[in-house]
Amino acid sequence: MNPNLKKTEKELLDKILPLQRKHIFTKTYGDGEISRVTRKDDLTGVYVYFHSNLHGVIKLDGEAFLLEIK
């Protein structure tokens, strides 16, 4: 059974999930799209697996990913 979402996880997911299946441009990793989003084991946030056209799949912290696309 999965534990309930924490407030920080919910806020991150609300911002990140609508970006799935969309072409995204980042500051550092070029362009690509989100391939997967998972929860952190300690339930403090989420990981974003970003498939960059330049670097392949990169695992980023959810907050760091949001800073990359701003």
PDB file of C-alpha atoms in Angstrom:
ATOM      1  CA  MET A   1       0.000   0.000   0.000  1.00  0.00           C
ATOM      2  CA  ASN A   2       1.233   3.470  -0.838  1.00  0.00           C
ATOM      3  CA  PRO A   3       1.291   6.118   1.889  1.00  0.00           C
ATOM      4  CA  ASN A   4      -0.740   9.281   1.345  1.00  0.00           C
ATOM      5  CA  LEU A   5       0.858  12.137  -0.561  1.00  0.00           C
ATOM      6  CA  LYS A   6       2.601  14.766   1.528  1.00  0.00           C
ATOM      7  CA  LYS A   7       1.889  18.439   0.823  1.00  0.00           C
ATOM      8  CA  THR A   8       5.260  19.028  -0.864  1.00  0.00           C
ATOM      9  CA  GLU A   9       4.822  15.972  -3.096  1.00  0.00           C
ATOM     10  CA  LYS A  10       1.340  17.061  -4.132  1.00  0.00           C
ATOM     11  CA  GLU A  11       2.498  20.585  -4.999  1.00  0.00           C
ATOM     12  CA  LEU A  12       5.343  19.237  -7.141  1.00  0.00           C
ATOM     13  CA  LEU A  13       3.146  16.667  -8.887  1.00  0.00           C
ATOM     14  CA  ASP A  14       0.506  19.308  -9.644  1.00  0.00           C
ATOM     15  CA  LYS A  15       3.164  21.306 -11.515  1.00  0.00           C
ATOM     16  CA  ILE A  16       5.072  18.443 -13.153  1.00  0.00           C
ATOM     17  CA  LEU A  17       2.415  15.946 -14.267  1.00  0.00           C
ATOM     18  CA  PRO A  18       0.710  18.314 -16.757  1.00  0.00           C
ATOM     19  CA  LEU A  19       4.094  18.635 -18.510  1.00  0.00           C
ATOM     20  CA  GLN A  20       4.268  14.931 -19.395  1.00  0.00           C
ATOM     21  CA  ARG A  21       4.065  14.093 -23.110  1.00  0.00           C
ATOM     22  CA  LYS A  22       4.982  17.682 -24.018  1.00  0.00           C
ATOM     23  CA  HIS A  23       8.183  18.923 -25.618  1.00  0.00           C
ATOM     24  CA  ILE A  24      10.126  20.905 -22.984  1.00  0.00           C
ATOM     25  CA  PHE A  25      13.174  23.164 -23.263  1.00  0.00           C
ATOM     26  CA  THR A  26      15.560  23.281 -20.279  1.00  0.00           C
ATOM     27  CA  LYS A  27      18.457  25.606 -19.478  1.00  0.00           C
ATOM     28  CA  THR A  28      21.132  22.928 -19.053  1.00  0.00           C
ATOM     29  CA  TYR A  29      19.947  19.696 -20.667  1.00  0.00           C
ATOM     30  CA  GLY A  30      18.530  20.940 -23.965  1.00  0.00           C
ATOM     31  CA  ASP A  31      15.118  19.883 -25.176  1.00  0.00           C
ATOM     32  CA  GLY A  32      13.213  16.671 -24.554  1.00  0.00           C
ATOM     33  CA  GLU A  33      10.307  15.308 -22.554  1.00  0.00           C
ATOM     34  CA  ILE A  34       9.503  13.745 -19.198  1.00  0.00           C
ATOM     35  CA  SER A  35       9.614   9.970 -19.454  1.00  0.00           C
ATOM     36  CA  ARG A  36       8.653   9.129 -15.856  1.00  0.00           C
ATOM     37  CA  VAL A  37       7.903  10.682 -12.450  1.00  0.00           C
ATOM     38  CA  THR A  38       8.432   8.751  -9.197  1.00  0.00           C
ATOM     39  CA  ARG A  39       8.143   9.523  -5.501  1.00  0.00           C
ATOM     40  CA  LYS A  40      11.261   9.699  -3.345  1.00  0.00           C
ATOM     41  CA  ASP A  41      11.695   6.858  -0.851  1.00  0.00           C
ATOM     42  CA  ASP A  42      11.684   9.265   2.103  1.00  0.00           C
ATOM     43  CA  LEU A  43       8.459  10.925   0.803  1.00  0.00           C
ATOM     44  CA  THR A  44      10.008  14.402   0.689  1.00  0.00           C
ATOM     45  CA  GLY A  45       9.461  15.011  -3.004  1.00  0.00           C
ATOM     46  CA  VAL A  46       9.592  13.465  -6.462  1.00  0.00           C
ATOM     47  CA  TYR A  47      12.158  12.438  -9.052  1.00  0.00           C
ATOM     48  CA  VAL A  48      11.724  13.400 -12.689  1.00  0.00           C
ATOM     49  CA  TYR A  49      13.256  11.226 -15.395  1.00  0.00           C
ATOM     50  CA  PHE A  50      13.835  13.646 -18.271  1.00  0.00           C
ATOM     51  CA  HIS A  51      14.687  12.233 -21.693  1.00  0.00           C
ATOM     52  CA  SER A  52      16.993  14.839 -23.193  1.00  0.00           C
ATOM     53  CA  ASN A  53      17.705  14.738 -26.908  1.00  0.00           C
ATOM     54  CA  LEU A  54      21.352  15.565 -26.094  1.00  0.00           C
ATOM     55  CA  HIS A  55      22.067  13.547 -22.937  1.00  0.00           C
ATOM     56  CA  GLY A  56      19.590  10.644 -22.832  1.00  0.00           C
ATOM     57  CA  VAL A  57      17.560   9.953 -19.674  1.00  0.00           C
ATOM     58  CA  ILE A  58      18.520  12.075 -16.673  1.00  0.00           C
ATOM     59  CA  LYS A  59      17.175  11.621 -13.130  1.00  0.00           C
ATOM     60  CA  LEU A  60      16.486  15.007 -11.512  1.00  0.00           C
ATOM     61  CA  ASP A  61      14.956  16.176  -8.269  1.00  0.00           C
ATOM     62  CA  GLY A  62      11.485  17.639  -8.895  1.00  0.00           C
ATOM     63  CA  GLU A  63      12.370  21.069  -7.516  1.00  0.00           C
ATOM     64  CA  ALA A  64      15.596  21.200  -9.519  1.00  0.00           C
ATOM     65  CA  PHE A  65      13.666  20.251 -12.654  1.00  0.00           C
ATOM     66  CA  LEU A  66      11.189  23.092 -12.156  1.00  0.00           C
ATOM     67  CA  LEU A  67      14.109  25.531 -11.839  1.00  0.00           C
ATOM     68  CA  GLU A  68      15.530  24.188 -15.124  1.00  0.00           C
ATOM     69  CA  ILE A  69      12.395  24.998 -17.096  1.00  0.00           C
ATOM     70  CA  LYS A  70      11.708  28.470 -15.674  1.00  0.00           C
TER      71      LYS A  70
END
